[in-house]
Structures are given as C-alpha cells and as structure tokens.
Amino acid sequence: MTAVSAPSTGEATAEDPGTQARRRRTFAVISHPDAGKSTLTEALALHAEVISAAGAVHGKGGRKGVTSDWMDMERERGISVTSAVLQFAYRDQVINLLDTPGHGDFSEDTYRVLAAVDAAVMLLDAAKGLEPQTLKLFDVCRDRGVPVLTFVNKWDRPGREPLELVDEVEQTIGLRPMPITWPVGIAGDLRGLVERADGTMHRFTRAAHGASKATSEVLDADRAAAEEGPDWERATEELALLDEIGAGFDSPEALAAFQAGTATPVMFGSALSNIGVARLLDALVELAPPPGPRPDQKGEPRPIEAPFSGLVFKVQASMDRSHRDRVAFVRICSGRFERGMVLTHDATGRPFATKYAQAMFGRDRSTIEEAFPGDIVGLVNATALRPGDTLWADEPVTFPTIPSFAPEHFAVCRVADMSKTKQFRKGIEQLDSEGVIQVLSSDLRGDQAPVLAAVGPLQFEVVSARLADEFGAPVKLDRLDYQLARATDAAGAEALKGAVGIEVLTRRLDGQMLALFPHKWRLQAVAQNNPDLLLAPLVADTL
Ligand code: G4P
C-alpha cells in the first residue's frame, strides 16, 4: 500500500486545534490472538484513504500486510511485538488506528498503547466469544475509562448464536450490549445485517478474501421479509426480544453510557469478507469520542486548545535495520504540533527539538510538518524520552505516568562473551528505557548480572534476540524461581534481608524496590507475620 501525504484541509480553521481535534478518532483494536485483528486492520484501510502507515501491521500466511514485519522473531512466530500506527481519512474525519501487540506476554505494551487512545474496538471471534486475552485487555480499558465498541467477527463461518454472544458480554464483563446491527442468517450463512435504527436490511455480496469492498444493497423490511423468509423472521424476533430489554442504541443516554464505559455498541460482520467493516468505521465516527481535555497529574484537564502537549506512550528502537535510531511515539493531547518547534521534556526540564518528526515509522518514513490532538507523531533520535513522559510547549503540564505492570517471570542475564560487556551494558540500558523489559539490580548481584523481570516469557526472547542482533552481545539467561513481586521500601528491604527464598531488588528505571517471592503462600506467610511491612500490589495485580 502506498502512502499519500495528509490531505490539506485548506479551510480558515485548518490550524485550529479544537476544530482539528473534532475531526479525529483515535482508537485501538483489542482481541485475543487469531480473532482477526490484522485482517480487520487491512479491511479498515480498504475503506479509507490511507494517509500513513507505520510500524508493523501483519500479513500472515502469505497475505500481504498493510506494512511489513520488522523483526525476524515476529515473522517466525507470527506475533506482533512492535506497535504500529495507521492514519487514514474516512468521510471528513482523520482516523488514527494504533496497533497493539497480539500476544499476552506484551500486555504492558498494550497498556501503554491504550493510554494513547480515546476508544477501543473489542474484536470477538463469533465461534469463541470472549477469550482470556480479550478479557484481560478489556480490564485495561475499564481501568483507563476507555469506551469500547464490540465487533463480532467471522460471521461468514459457523459460530455461536448472536443472542448468546451478547449475553456473554453482559454477564462476563458487565457491559450493557447495545447492538446497532444484527445478523440475518446464522453464522456461516450470513445474508446481511439489519440496521437497527431504521429496520432496513443491508444484503451483502461477499468480497473474496478481503480483496475488494463487499457490495451491499439496502432492502426495506417488506422486501427483506419477502426475499429472506425465515432468516429475516428469526432476526426480527431476536430484535424484538432485544427491544423488550431495552438494549437499543438510539438515545442520548445510550451514547453517554457507552462513553462512560458502561455500555458497548455491538456490530456483526466478517473482516475477511469485508462485511460490516464500513459500518464499524461509521460507528467510530458517529459514536466514539474525539480527543478531549486530558487530565494532568493533579487531575486538572489540559484544554485541547492549550499550547502543545503530548504523551510519550512508546519508545521503539531500530525499527529499520538501515536506521539504527530510536523513535518515541507521542500522542498529541493539546495544541498544534509543527515540525521544528522546540518542546520541553517535562521529566528533565530540557529542551527537545523536533526537527525529525515522522508521520510514518518502519520502512517507509516520511516527514510530518504538522499534527493535531489525537494524532501520533514519531520523534526520531529521542534518546532521553521514555514511555509515560510528557512534552509541552509554552505552558508546563505533567500527565500521569504510565505504570509498570507486575512482573511474574524473572531471569538473571549475563553476557556470553566478556569482551562484549560494554555492548551488553549499553543494550540493557537501552531496552530498559524503551520499556521492553524491567531491569532489576542489587549491590549483591552487581551490574554484570542484572535480573530481568517480565510480564510474559516471550519478553525474554525479545531481549535475547535484540541484545545479540542489535548490540552484538549474545547473553545467557537463567530463570529464577520467583513468581510474584510486591513494592516495598528501605525498611521492608532491611526486614526481609536474609529471608529464605525472598529477594529485594531495585527497579533501575524508577528506583522502586521490589520484593520477589517464590509463590503466593510465602508472600501470605510473610505478610501475616509482619503486618507493618510495606508489600504493595503492582498494577496488573490490581486490575
Ligand atoms: P490476529 O491478527 O487477531 O491474530 O488474527 P488474523 O487477522 O491474523 O486472523 C487469524 C485468522 O483468522 C486468519 O486465518 C484469518 O484469515 C482468519 N480470519 C480473520 N477474519 C476472518 C473472518 O471474518 N472470517 C474468517 N472465516 N476468517 C477470518 P489463518 O488461516 O491463520 O491465516 P490466512 O492463511 O487465512 O491468512
């Protein structure tokens, strides 16, 4: 897919951040692996004029991806480690679609991406319903107050009953489902979708493997009844049932409930056959909130029209083997961004020049001249920037930082060849500041053998691969027997000194002390015997 430059709006208000923000929809797709996230992303792009494509949106099984994988490991394992950003125009809106890593081991990364969006699409496989990873990601959305739209995918093949699926959403996650379309024909024999607001049926002619847009014709209820017989009857009966329980999406209260994160609009379709995908885009444009004022650390909202401010939500190095540089992904929260402007890096108070601002990451980069709230800007050579950092112009602001997750896997990391110690240290420092893994240390262990703490074991593979590949420092990893961590303080560290099977280490990035335990029983016993000891849960534990 070739990228084109951003369409110029040309209006008098073109540079007004408020007007531009209202045209933006910034969202991510959350799903269990294999529910069809990559396929949906490609299908969405088919309906839209792609402005820029960034990072890794994956094509699998020989299908051409929107953009290509950048890391061998991703290709081999069919997983997405890096996040991508795809920007496209739809109707008169600009849509920013942020990709999330597909695998649960990278939930921490997903959490960061979800800190940068205004809405999420929860993608369900019609045959499987709510799967574990979807539930976990949904919890993150709830935690962050991100409104969720639900898209039930793969309706072109056998699956579950639609009523059963919406019931599962309500029972399992407590979100009130409000279907805005409803399938005519069972999963595996989809005839079309009823548009609930006006009762018309959109009948589809399938598009082969997402290669082109599915065509549809609109039938009024009488014609649909005459031509679709029992399938139509069944759909209308199901809809009548939904009407009775008031699960409609036609009131200001319903919209408010969705935006407050207590209800979810539900749509059905097939990403592969390109069915229901344009409807999803319409729903995003009509229902999902545009960028709004973002609360700062003290809870005070930064108005959209205020001078520039942005949140670094991801730092990614060497996305391209020919450019070994480091890109910080910044979500614009207020004001207008103009390339070349000098910002302040809030964490250090130092100026940050934005000469190298990119609209596209990965292999096809292009310089970005301006951007608005909701947009994502890639800042190149951003060595000082870390996920969670704030950048601002003119009027200072500090956004709440993005918390680290509770690690559950631990390993000691040593360089395999001592002559590469310098490269090893540099690599560890870099991966730590990118947030690829948490690096823990103690005086006892020393700098040569830091402990790596991961949310999922695949993170270790990423670290090993990158240290060998990018830094020329292959490593040996020895797994440790700890399974959980609690935040503690100096008094806690002192009290736990010498305790069998427990170790206190310091997280390098923020100096937080972590007490590591082999299992929850040991933790419980210690907590019971020492009620005054600080042993605070970390983020994932509290979700
Ligand atoms: P992910 O990013 O969420 O992991 O999922 P991905 O899009 O890779 O899709 C996973 C599998 O599900 C793919 O099949 C894809 O073709 C299929 N799929 C996605 N959407 C639909 C749909 O609407 N209907 C049907 N029937 N299948 C769908 P695969 O066999 O793993 O890959 P491929 O060889 O088909 O590319």
Coordinates of C-alpha atoms and ligand atoms in Angstrom, one line a residue, residues 29 31-42 58-63 78 80 99 102 123 125 151-157 209 269-275, ligand 1:
V29 CA -8.3 -2.9 18.4
S31 CA -8.6 -9.0 20.7
H32 CA -7.4 -12.5 21.5
P33 CA -4.7 -13.7 19.0
D34 CA -6.3 -15.0 15.8
A35 CA -9.7 -13.3 16.3
G36 CA -8.8 -11.3 13.1
K37 CA -7.2 -8.1 14.3
S38 CA -4.7 -7.9 11.3
T39 CA -7.4 -8.8 8.9
L40 CA -9.7 -6.2 10.3
T41 CA -7.0 -3.6 10.1
E42 CA -6.4 -4.3 6.5
H58 CA 1.0 -8.0 9.9
G59 CA 0.1 -10.0 6.9
K60 CA 0.1 -13.7 7.7
G61 CA 0.1 -16.8 5.6
G62 CA 1.4 -15.0 2.5
R63 CA -1.3 -12.4 2.6
G78 CA 3.5 -14.9 13.7
S80 CA 3.4 -8.7 16.7
D99 CA -2.0 -1.5 16.7
G102 CA -1.1 -9.6 19.7
L123 CA -13.0 -7.9 18.4
D125 CA -14.5 -14.4 17.1
F151 CA -17.3 -6.2 16.7
V152 CA -18.3 -9.9 16.4
N153 CA -16.1 -11.2 13.6
K154 CA -16.0 -14.3 11.3
W155 CA -19.8 -14.3 10.9
D156 CA -19.1 -15.9 7.5
R157 CA -18.4 -19.2 9.1
H209 CA -10.7 -12.7 0.9
G269 CA -19.5 -8.9 10.3
S270 CA -16.6 -10.5 8.7
A271 CA -13.3 -8.8 8.4
L272 CA -12.1 -11.4 5.8
S273 CA -15.2 -10.9 3.6
N274 CA -15.2 -7.2 4.3
I275 CA -18.7 -7.3 5.7
Ligands
G4P1 P1 -4.9 -11.7 14.6 O1 -4.2 -10.6 14.0 O2 -6.0 -11.3 15.6 O3 -4.0 -12.7 15.3 O4 -5.7 -12.5 13.5 P2 -5.5 -12.5 11.9 O5 -6.1 -11.3 11.3 O6 -4.2 -13.0 11.6 O7 -6.6 -13.7 11.6 C1 -6.5 -15.0 12.1 C2 -7.1 -16.0 11.2 O8 -8.5 -15.7 11.1 C3 -6.6 -15.9 9.7 O9 -6.6 -17.2 9.2 C4 -7.6 -15.0 9.1 O10 -7.7 -15.2 7.7 C5 -8.9 -15.5 9.7 N1 -9.9 -14.5 9.7 C6 -9.9 -13.2 10.1 N2 -11.1 -12.6 9.9 C7 -11.9 -13.6 9.4 C8 -13.3 -13.6 9.0 O11 -14.0 -12.6 9.1 N3 -13.8 -14.8 8.6 C9 -13.0 -15.9 8.5 N4 -13.6 -17.0 8.1 N5 -11.7 -16.0 8.9 C10 -11.2 -14.8 9.3 P3 -5.3 -18.0 9.0 O12 -5.7 -19.3 8.4 O13 -4.5 -18.0 10.3 O14 -4.4 -17.2 8.0 P4 -4.7 -17.0 6.5 O15 -3.9 -18.0 5.9 O16 -6.1 -17.1 6.2 O17 -4.1 -15.6 6.2

